Every structure is written in structure tokens, then in C-alpha cells.
XYZ file of C-alpha atoms in Angstrom:
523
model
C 62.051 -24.691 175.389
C 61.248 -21.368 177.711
C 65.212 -21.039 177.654
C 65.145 -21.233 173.793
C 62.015 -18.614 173.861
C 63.822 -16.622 176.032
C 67.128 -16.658 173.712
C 64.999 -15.391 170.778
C 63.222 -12.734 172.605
C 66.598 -11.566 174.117
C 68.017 -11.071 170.617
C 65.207 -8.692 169.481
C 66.119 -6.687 172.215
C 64.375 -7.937 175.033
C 60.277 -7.100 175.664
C 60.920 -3.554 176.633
C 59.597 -0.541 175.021
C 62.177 1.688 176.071
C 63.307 4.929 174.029
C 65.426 3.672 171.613
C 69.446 5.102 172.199
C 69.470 7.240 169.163
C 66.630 9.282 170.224
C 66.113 12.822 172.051
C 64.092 13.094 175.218
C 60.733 14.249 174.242
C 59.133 15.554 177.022
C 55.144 16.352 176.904
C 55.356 20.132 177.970
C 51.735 21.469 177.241
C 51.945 25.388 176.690
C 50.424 27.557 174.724
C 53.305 27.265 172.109
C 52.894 23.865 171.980
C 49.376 23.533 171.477
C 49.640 25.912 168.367
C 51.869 23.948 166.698
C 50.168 21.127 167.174
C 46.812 23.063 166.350
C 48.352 23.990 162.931
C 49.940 20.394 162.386
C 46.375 19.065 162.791
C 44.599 21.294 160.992
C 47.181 20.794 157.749
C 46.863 17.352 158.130
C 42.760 17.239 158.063
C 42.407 19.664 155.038
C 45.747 17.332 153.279
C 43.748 13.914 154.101
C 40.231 15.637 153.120
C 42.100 16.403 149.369
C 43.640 12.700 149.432
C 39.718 11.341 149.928
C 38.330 14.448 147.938
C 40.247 13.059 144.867
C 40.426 9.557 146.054
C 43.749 9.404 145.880
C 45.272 5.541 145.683
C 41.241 4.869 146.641
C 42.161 1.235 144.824
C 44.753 0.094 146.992
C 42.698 0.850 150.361
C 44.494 4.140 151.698
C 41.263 6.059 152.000
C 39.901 3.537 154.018
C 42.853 4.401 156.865
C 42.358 8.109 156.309
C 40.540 8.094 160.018
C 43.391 5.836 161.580
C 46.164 7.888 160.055
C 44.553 10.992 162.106
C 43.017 9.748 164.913
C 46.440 7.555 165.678
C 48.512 10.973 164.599
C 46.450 13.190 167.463
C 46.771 10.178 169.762
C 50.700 10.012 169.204
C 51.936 13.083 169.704
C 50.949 13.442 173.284
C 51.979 9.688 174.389
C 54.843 9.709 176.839
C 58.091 8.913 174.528
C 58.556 5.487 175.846
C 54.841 4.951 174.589
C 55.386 5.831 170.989
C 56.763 3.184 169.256
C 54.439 0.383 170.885
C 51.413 2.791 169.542
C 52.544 2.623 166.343
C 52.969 -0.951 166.048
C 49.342 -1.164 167.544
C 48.341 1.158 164.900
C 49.786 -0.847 162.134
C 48.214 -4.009 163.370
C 45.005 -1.982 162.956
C 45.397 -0.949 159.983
C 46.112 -4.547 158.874
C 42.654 -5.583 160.274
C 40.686 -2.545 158.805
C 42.488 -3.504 155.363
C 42.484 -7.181 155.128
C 39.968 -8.401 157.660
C 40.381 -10.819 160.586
C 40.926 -13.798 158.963
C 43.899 -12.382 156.702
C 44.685 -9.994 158.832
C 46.329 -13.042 161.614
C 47.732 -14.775 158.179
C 49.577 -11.660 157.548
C 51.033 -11.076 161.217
C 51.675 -14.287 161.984
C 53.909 -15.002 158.552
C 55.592 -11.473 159.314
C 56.759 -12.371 162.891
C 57.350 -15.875 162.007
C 60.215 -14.451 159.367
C 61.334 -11.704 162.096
C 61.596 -15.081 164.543
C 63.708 -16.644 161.746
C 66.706 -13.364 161.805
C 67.058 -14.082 165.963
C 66.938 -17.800 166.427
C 69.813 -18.511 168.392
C 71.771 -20.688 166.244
C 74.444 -19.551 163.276
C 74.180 -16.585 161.221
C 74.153 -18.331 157.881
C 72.214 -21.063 158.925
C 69.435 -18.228 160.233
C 70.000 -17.065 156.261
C 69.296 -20.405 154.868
C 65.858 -21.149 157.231
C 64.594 -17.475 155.923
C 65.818 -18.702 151.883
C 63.828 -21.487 152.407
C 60.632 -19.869 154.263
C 60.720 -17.625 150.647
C 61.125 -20.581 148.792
C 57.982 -22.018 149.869
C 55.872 -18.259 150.259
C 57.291 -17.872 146.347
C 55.272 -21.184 145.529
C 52.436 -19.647 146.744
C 52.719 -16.575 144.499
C 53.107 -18.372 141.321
C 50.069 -20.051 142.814
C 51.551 -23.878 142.529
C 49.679 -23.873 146.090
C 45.678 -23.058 147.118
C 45.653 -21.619 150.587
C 42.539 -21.118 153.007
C 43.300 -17.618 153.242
C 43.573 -14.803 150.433
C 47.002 -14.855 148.686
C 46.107 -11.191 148.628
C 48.184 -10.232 151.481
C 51.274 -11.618 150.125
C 52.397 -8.309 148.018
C 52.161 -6.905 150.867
C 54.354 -9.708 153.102
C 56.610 -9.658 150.035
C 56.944 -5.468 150.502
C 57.457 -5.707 154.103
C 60.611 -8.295 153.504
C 61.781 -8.866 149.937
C 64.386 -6.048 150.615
C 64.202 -4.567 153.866
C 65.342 -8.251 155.276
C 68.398 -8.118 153.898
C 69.472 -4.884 155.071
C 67.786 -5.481 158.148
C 70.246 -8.956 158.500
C 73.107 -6.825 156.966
C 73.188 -4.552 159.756
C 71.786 -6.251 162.705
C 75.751 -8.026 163.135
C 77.105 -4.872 163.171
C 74.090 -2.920 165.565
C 76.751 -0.829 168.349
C 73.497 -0.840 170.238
C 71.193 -3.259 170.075
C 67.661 -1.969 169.035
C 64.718 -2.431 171.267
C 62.048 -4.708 170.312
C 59.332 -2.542 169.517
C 62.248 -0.702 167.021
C 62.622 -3.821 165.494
C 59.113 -4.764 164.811
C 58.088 -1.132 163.221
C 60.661 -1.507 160.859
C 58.870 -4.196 159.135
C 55.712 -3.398 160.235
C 54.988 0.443 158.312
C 51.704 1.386 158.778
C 51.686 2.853 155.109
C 53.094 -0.194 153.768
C 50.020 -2.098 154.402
C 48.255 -0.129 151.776
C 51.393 0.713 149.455
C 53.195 -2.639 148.539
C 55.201 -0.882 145.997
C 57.233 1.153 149.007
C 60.700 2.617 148.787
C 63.726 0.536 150.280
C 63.985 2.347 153.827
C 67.544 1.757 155.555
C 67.208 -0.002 158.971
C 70.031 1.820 160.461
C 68.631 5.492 158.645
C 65.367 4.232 160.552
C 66.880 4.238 163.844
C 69.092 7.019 163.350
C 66.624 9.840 161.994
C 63.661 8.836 165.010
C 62.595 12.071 166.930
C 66.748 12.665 165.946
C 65.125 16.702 165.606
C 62.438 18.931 166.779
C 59.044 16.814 166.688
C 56.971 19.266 165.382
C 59.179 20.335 162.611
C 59.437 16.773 161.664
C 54.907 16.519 161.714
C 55.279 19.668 159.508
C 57.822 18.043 157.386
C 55.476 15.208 157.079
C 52.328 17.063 156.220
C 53.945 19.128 153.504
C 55.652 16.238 152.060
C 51.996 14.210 151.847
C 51.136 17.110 150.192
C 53.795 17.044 147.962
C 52.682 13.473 146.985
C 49.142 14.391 146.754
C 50.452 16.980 144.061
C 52.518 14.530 142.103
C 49.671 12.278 141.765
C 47.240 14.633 140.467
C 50.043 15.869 137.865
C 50.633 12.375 136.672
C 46.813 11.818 136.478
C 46.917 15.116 134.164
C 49.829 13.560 132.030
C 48.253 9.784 131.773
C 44.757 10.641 130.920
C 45.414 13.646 128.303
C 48.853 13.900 127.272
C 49.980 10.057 126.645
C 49.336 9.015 123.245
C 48.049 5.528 122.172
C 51.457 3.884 119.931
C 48.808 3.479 117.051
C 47.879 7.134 116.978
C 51.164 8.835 117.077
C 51.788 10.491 114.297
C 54.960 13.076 113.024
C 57.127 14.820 115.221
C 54.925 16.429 117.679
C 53.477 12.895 118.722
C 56.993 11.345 119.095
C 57.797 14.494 121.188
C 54.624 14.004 123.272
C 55.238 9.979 123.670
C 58.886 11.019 125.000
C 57.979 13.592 127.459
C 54.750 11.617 128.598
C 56.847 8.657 129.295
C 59.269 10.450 131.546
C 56.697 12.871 133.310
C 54.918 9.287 134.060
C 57.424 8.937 136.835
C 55.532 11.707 139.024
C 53.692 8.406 140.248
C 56.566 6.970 142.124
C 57.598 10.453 143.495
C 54.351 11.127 144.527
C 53.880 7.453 146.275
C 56.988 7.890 148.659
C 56.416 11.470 148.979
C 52.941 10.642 150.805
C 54.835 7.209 151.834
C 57.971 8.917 153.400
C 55.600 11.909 154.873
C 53.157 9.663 156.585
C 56.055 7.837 158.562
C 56.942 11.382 159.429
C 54.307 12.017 161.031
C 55.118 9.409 163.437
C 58.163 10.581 164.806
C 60.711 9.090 161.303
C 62.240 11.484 159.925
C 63.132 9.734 157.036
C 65.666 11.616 154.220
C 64.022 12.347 150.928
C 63.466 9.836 148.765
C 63.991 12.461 145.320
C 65.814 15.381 144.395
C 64.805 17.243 141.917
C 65.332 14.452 139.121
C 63.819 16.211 136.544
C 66.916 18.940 136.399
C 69.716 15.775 136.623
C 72.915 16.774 134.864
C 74.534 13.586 134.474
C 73.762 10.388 134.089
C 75.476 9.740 137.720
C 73.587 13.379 138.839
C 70.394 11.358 137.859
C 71.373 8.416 139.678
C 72.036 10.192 142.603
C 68.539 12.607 142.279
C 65.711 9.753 141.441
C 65.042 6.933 143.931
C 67.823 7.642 146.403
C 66.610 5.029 148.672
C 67.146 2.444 146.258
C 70.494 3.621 144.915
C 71.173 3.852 148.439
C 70.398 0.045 148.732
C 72.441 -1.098 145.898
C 75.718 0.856 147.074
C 75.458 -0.969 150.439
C 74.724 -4.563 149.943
C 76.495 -4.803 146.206
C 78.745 -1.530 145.189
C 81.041 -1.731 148.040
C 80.936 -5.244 149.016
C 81.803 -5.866 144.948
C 84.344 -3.026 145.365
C 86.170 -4.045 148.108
C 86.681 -7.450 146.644
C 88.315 -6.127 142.990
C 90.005 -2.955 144.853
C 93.128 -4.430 143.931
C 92.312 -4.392 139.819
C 92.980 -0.977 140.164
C 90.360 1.985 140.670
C 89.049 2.829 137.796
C 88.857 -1.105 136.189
C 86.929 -1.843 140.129
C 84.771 1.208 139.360
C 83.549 0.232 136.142
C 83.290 -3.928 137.291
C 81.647 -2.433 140.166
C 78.939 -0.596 138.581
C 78.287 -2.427 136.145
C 77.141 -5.262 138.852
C 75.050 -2.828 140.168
C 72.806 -2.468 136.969
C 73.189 -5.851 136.091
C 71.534 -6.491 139.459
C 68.974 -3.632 139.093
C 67.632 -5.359 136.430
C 67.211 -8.781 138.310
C 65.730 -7.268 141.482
C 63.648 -5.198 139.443
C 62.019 -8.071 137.553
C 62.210 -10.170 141.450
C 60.278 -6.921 142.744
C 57.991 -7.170 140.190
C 57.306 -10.662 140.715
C 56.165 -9.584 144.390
C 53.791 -7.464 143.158
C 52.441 -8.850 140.133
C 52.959 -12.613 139.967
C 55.110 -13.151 137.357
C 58.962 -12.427 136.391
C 59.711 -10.591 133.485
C 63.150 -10.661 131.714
C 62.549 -8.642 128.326
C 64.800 -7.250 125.702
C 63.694 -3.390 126.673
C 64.722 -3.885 130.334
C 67.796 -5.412 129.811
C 68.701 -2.886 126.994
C 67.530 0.094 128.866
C 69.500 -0.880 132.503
C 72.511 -2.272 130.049
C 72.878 1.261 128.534
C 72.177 3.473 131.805
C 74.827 0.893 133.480
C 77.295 1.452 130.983
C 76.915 5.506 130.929
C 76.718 5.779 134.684
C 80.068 3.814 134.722
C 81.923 6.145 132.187
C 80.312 8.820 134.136
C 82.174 7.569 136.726
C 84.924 6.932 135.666
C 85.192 10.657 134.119
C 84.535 12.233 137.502
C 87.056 10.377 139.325
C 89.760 11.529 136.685
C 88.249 14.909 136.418
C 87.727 15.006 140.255
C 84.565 16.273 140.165
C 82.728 16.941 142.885
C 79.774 14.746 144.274
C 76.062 15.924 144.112
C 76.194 19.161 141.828
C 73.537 21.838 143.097
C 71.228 24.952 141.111
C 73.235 27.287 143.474
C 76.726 26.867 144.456
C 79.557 28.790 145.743
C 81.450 30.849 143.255
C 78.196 31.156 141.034
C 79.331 32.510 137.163
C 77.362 33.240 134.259
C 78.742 30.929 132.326
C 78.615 27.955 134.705
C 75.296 28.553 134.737
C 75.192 28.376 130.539
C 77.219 25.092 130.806
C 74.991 23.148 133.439
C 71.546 24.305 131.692
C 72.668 22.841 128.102
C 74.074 19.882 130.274
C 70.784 19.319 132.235
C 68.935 20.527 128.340
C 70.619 17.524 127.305
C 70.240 14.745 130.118
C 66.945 15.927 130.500
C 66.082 14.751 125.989
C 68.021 11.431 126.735
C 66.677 10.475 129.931
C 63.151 11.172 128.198
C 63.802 8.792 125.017
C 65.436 6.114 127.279
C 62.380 5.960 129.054
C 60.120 5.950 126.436
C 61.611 3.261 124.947
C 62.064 1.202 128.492
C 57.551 2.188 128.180
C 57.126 0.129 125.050
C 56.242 -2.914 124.903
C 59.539 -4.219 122.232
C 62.301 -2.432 120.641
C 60.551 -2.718 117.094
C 57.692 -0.691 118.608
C 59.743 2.251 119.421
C 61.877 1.914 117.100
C 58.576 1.873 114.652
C 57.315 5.472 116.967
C 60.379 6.705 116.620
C 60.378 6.924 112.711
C 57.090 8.572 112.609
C 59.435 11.748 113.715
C 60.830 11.595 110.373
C 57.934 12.437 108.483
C 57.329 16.041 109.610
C 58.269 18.671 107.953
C 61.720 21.739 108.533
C 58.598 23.487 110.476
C 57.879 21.407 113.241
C 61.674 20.654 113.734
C 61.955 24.498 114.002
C 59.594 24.110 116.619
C 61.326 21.843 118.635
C 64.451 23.582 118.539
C 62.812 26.627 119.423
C 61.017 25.147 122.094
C 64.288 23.358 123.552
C 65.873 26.926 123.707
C 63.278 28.071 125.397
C 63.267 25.248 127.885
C 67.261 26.397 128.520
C 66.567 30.030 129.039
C 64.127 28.730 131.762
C 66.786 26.640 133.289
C 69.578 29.292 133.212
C 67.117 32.424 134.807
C 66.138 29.642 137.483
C 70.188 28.835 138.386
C 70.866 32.822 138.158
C 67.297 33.142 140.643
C 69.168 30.128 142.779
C 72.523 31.673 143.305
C 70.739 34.794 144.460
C 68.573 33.305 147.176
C 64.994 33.500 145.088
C 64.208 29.839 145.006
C 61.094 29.210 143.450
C 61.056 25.532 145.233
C 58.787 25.287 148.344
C 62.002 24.035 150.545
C 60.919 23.375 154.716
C 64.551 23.416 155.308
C 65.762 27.379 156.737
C 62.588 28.402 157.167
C 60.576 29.020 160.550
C 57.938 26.688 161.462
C 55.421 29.435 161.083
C 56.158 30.137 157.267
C 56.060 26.279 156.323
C 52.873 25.882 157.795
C 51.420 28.641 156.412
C 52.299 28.057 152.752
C 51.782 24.311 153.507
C 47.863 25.294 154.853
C 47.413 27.511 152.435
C 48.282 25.327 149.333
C 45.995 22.621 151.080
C 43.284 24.983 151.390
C 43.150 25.827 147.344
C 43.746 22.113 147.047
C 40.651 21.269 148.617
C 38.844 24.671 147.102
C 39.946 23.494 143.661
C 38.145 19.913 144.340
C 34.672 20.984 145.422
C 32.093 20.301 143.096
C 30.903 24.182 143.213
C 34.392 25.293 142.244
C 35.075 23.266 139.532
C 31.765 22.972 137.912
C 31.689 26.611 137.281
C 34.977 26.405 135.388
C 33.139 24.596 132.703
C 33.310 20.360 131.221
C 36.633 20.445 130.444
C 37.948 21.524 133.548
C 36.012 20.116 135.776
């Protein structure tokens, strides 16, 4: 038995905490440079968490209630000796854990997590290891239907099912192929996330992206990274609280062309929810030494179906290239490219739309396979893979930007109308992937025909408009005037000070003797 134990424990890398390979020494150097940065990180962070409980943001899943672990561990962090770090931060999760879910829940929750991590290093053959953690689903998945009463709150398990539904199999994926084995404590904070506790809907994070971005730069630009992308997040959820609560319509009150216009922009602007989760997400973990890649682009300006694909939840497109694009790929290679391409894509959607409903199933307790998804990931699937298929005959370059290289006038023309035009079918596809059956939007959709030549006018007018915008922004762009709030090229001193000072008229904004003045409507 002890050799057994000591098997298991060898394969998570041992019960050292050392640095893990991928990561820079970090030194604690104290100076006066130093301590300014990390006076300005900390005071960024308190005025971005005093906004996030000042407009109790994601107050219902718990997250204000770690506000005070997130800073106190964050202060606490930063000076521990590197080899200290990651051992902290598993500590903190565990807190976290206990603060959220109480003792009792809080052991259930552990002790299922490590009892799964066990499962990927037993000493015995790969695909048997695969089959033990199948069948340790099978039985937590009985529990989520709720087939089976349990002592403890089946409350944690959207959270267990976060921590593993997807990050296991990438986690399995790459552990055969590690070229250095990962320490234990590197193992154990990829599952265990301190935001993920709170946050069960959480973006797909790579394990070997995990390993490879720790402390891989300067830690202080990665804390100010963090703290501007929170704030980011914080920003995106106040716009989509703006967008839900005044600008959605109810389906029964739409009426003419001006609601169906609302109902399709509201749908799509909805999104800001997600961005804004693994903004805050993605900028908390930063803040921890994980420098984690952005998890958006920009989606809002896609200019192809494949340009939106490659913009909006790049973690999880990310995901489905690794462990079913290529795999899939490899396999039909020999069909010829672009017959592989388009078998290979489609699989891809196909399987978006099952692991979408399986995700969903995680979180809510049931699976859903309706018309409207399939139809919605059916059509993307099928105009991604044409996409495809007309950039690798066109050879058109990956990952178009706002401002390229050999910038003209009329490029810029040609990718506004393009982005003008991705932008009105992106909208409609996801209002109708909002409604609740195709004869409902189909039903919304008709109201459009009853307005008059005026409001059409209107529209057209105001779609012009929207292009002019887009071709003075590329034309700012390819001069160097961006008006994005980019960190990257900038000196640490100008990011924090824009960052501090947009938190400060964040926080401004959301005291009572601000906003009262501005009169009901406002406030």
C-alpha cells in the first residue's frame, strides 16, 4: 500500500513545491521602485474591488463575499518567496471554498476534487485511468439529475462539474506528453482556481498555457494587467446590466421595425456578460502570478464568420481545435484538404452543440437539445467551413487586424462594409439562437414588415452611419490613435494611471451623493 501511495504521489510530481521549470526567478528585491508599483497595484485593486461590492457585482453567486480574501491573499502573495507562491494559492482557494460553502461542503467539495485528480495518476494504464474517471462522472451525473439524496448540498457540484467537465480532458490530453513533469502544487491549482469557486460558468483554461504563461513576464506588469482587465469585466457587466434592464424588449411587446432592430442588437450586446465574467475571471488569476492570454478580441468588429470565431471565446475555440479539429484532421488528411477541412469543421460545431447542452447540464440540471441550438450551431458550422475553405484557396491570411501594414483607403472601405455586414448577421443569428422556438422569431421577425419606407430609411441611414464610424476608427488605427485602452506598449506608469483613474470615476459614479443628484432616472 505505502508503495502504491508513493507511486501516485510520484506521478503528480512528487510533494515538492518547487518553482515550476517554465518560470523566471522572482526575487523579492524591496526598493523604492518596487514598493511603488506595488503601492499603485494595491491601490487599483482596492478602489476596482470597492466598485465590484459598490455595485454588487455577481453579489448572487458569492464573489463579494471573497472580496477581502482576493486582497488580503493578493498583498500576502506578492512578497512570498517564489517557491512559496503556488502552495499560497492553493491555501487560498481552499479558503475560499470554506468561506463559500461552509465546512461541511466545503470537505465534500475537496475531497471529490482530489479524489478525481487521484484517479489521472493511479499507476495502472492510461485508458483504464480514463475509464475509472468515466465512471466516477457516471455516478456524480446521477447525482445531478438528482436520482440520488446526499447528506451534503448538491450545491457544490456546478462547481466540481466547472473545475473538471473540461479542464480534465485537456489536463489528461497533455499530461502524456508533459517534457517536464509539473510539480504538484502546479497540478493542483490548475483545478483548484480560486475564482472558479464562485464562477462555475468559467472559460476552458489550457493546462499547458497555464504552465507556460506563470510569472513567464515582469510580475508587476502582469498585477497591472490583472487589475485593468477586472476592470474591464466590471465595465462589461454594468453595460450588459444597461442593455438587459432597458433596452431588451419583452417578444409580446415588439412591435414594427424599430423593435425588431432593438430585439437584434439587444440579443447580441447580451454577450457583454460572458466577456465581462472571464475578463474579471482571467484578471483575478492574474493577479496571482497567470498570465493567462485574453479570452476576447474585439468580437464585436469580427469580419468573417471565421474572424468571429477566432475573436469571441478564444479559450474555447482554442479547446475544440486541440482535442477534436486536429485529432479529426489528421485522421481524414488523406480525403484531400479542403474535403478534411470542411469534415473537420463541421465536427467541431456538431460537437459545440453537444458540449454546450453537456455544459449546460453542469450548471443547470438538465440537457437541452432544441431546434434553435441545433439550427443556429448547424448554420455558423456550415459558414465557418466555407469560410474556410475560401481562405485556404484565397490564401488569406490568419487573424485580420484594424491596422495593418500597407494600410489603403480602400481596404479600409472593404473591411468596414465587411465587418457592417458580419456585425447585422451575427446580431439576427443570435437573436434567433435567444428565442425560445423558431416560430417565435420567425413571428418577431415579421413585425419588421409592418413599418413604414420611413423607418427603413432610418435604418439604412443609421447602418451608414455605423460604417463611417468603423472606417474613421481603421484610418485612426493605421495612424497610431487607438481609441482602445491597450496595456500592451505602454509603460507601467501610463496603464496604471488610466487604469486608477477610470476606477476612481467608477467608484465616484456609484456613490449615492453622485448619482442622486443626477436625478431618478439616472440614478
Amino acid at each position: 500500500m505505502l508503495k502504491f501511495a508513493k507511486a501516485v504521489v510520484d506521478s503528480m510530481g512528487g510533494i515538492t513545491a518547487a518553482r515550476p521549470a517554465s518560470s523566471p526567478a522572482l526575487p523579492v528585491r524591496i526598493n523604492v521602485a518596487t514598493l511603488g508599483r506595488f503601492a499603485a497595484v494595491v491601490a487599483q485593486l482596492a478602489l476596482v474591488l470597492f466598485a465590484i461590492y459598490q455595485f454588487k457585482i455577481e453579489e448572487q453567486s458569492g464573489f463579494t463575499r471573497i472580496l477581502g480574501l482576493v486582497f488580503t491573499g493578493f498583498v500576502i502573495h506578492a512578497w512570498l518567496p517564489v517557491n512559496a507562491r503556488l502552495p499560497f494559492f492553493f491555501g487560498l482557494t481552499l479558503t475560499g471554498i470554506y468561506l463559500v460553502f461552509g465546512l461541511v461542503n466545503a470537505v465534500w467539495l475537496i475531497g471529490l476534487s482530489l479524489g478525481l485528480i487521484l484517479l489521472a495518476h493511479l499507476p495502472i494504464d492510461y485508458r483504464a485511468r480514463i475509464a475509472l474517471i468515466v465512471v466516477a462522472g457516471a455516478g456524480l451525473t446521477v447525482m445531478m439529475a438528482g436520482y440520488y439524496t446526499t447528506s451534503w448540498s448538491t450545491a457544490i457540484l456546478p462547481i466540481l462539474g466547472s473545475m473538471f467537465m473540461f479542464r480534465m480532458a485537456l489536463y489528461l490530453y497533455d499530461m502524456r506528453n508533459e517534457k517536464k513533469p509539473a510539480t504538484l502544487f502546479e497540478r493542483l491549482s490548475y483545478f483548484f482556481q480560486l475564482p472558479n469557486i464562485v464562477f462555475p460558468f468559467y472559460p476552458i483554461v489550457d493546462y499547458i498555457t497555464f504552465r507556460r504563461t506563470y510569472y513567464d513576464r515582469d510580475a508587476y506588469e502582469i498585477y497591472q494587467k490583472g487589475v485593468l482587465w477586472m476592470l474591464r469585466g466590471v465595465i462589461h457587466l454594468l453595460m450588459y446590466r444597461v442593455v438587459y434592464y432597458y433596452f431588451t424588449p419583452a417578444v409580446e411587446d415588439i412591435q414594427g421595425l424599430g423593435g425588431v432592430v432593438l430585439f437584434i442588437v439587444s440579443a447580441y450586446l447580451l454577450y457583454l456578460r460572458v466577456s465581462g465574467l472571464f475578463h474579471l475571471i482571467v484578471g483575478l488569476m492574474c493577479l496571482f502570478g497567470f498570465n493567462l492570454p485574453e479570452t476576447h478580441k474585439r468580437y464585436f468588429l469580427a469580419s468573417s464568420f471565421n474572424d468571429y470565431w477566432r475573436r469571441i471565446n478564444i479559450y474555447w475555440k482554442d479547446f475544440m481545435m486541440k482535442l477534436f479539429f486536429y485529432p479529426v484532421y489528421m485522421r481524414v488528411r488523406n480525403w484531400g484538404n479542403i474535403p478534411a477541412l470542411v469534415f473537420s469543421t463541421v465536427v467541431v460545431f456538431a460537437c459545440t452543440w453537444l458540449l454546450h447542452s453537456y455544459q449546460w447540464f453542469w450548471l443547470q440540471g438538465d440537457f437541452p437539445l432544441t431546434t434553435v441550438d441545433g439550427v443556429y450551431w448547424g448554420v455558423l458550422g456550415v459558414l465557418v467551413a466555407i469560410n474556410s475553405v475560401w481562405e485556404s484557396v484565397s490564401g488569406t491570411k490568419k487573424g485580420k487586424s484594424l491596422s495593418k501594414k500597407g494600410w489603403t483607403l480602400r481596404g479600409a472601405l472593404k473591411l468596414s462594409l465587411k465587418t457592417v455586414s458580419t456585425f447585422v448577421f451575427l446580431g439576427l443569428m443570435w437573436s434567433f439562437w435567444s428565442s425560445d422556438s423558431v416560430s417565435e422569431w420567425v413571428s418577431v421577425m415579421k413585425q419588421a414588415g409592418t413599418s413604414g419606407a420611413g423607418e427603413w430609411l432610418l435604418l439604412l441611414g443609421g447602418l451608414a452611419g455605423l460604417y463611417v464610424v468603423l472606417v474613421v476608427l481603421d484610418v485612426l488605427e493605421a495612424k497610431g490613435w487607438s481609441p482602445f485602452f491597450e496595456e500592451r506598449g505602454m509603460s507601467f506608469t501610463t496603464v496604471a494611471s488610466r487604469t486608477g483613474l477610470m476606477a476612481l470615476v467608477l467608484v465616484g459614479v456609484g456613490m449615492p451623493q453622485v448619482y442622486e443628484r443626477a436625478g431618478e432616472d439616472a440614478a
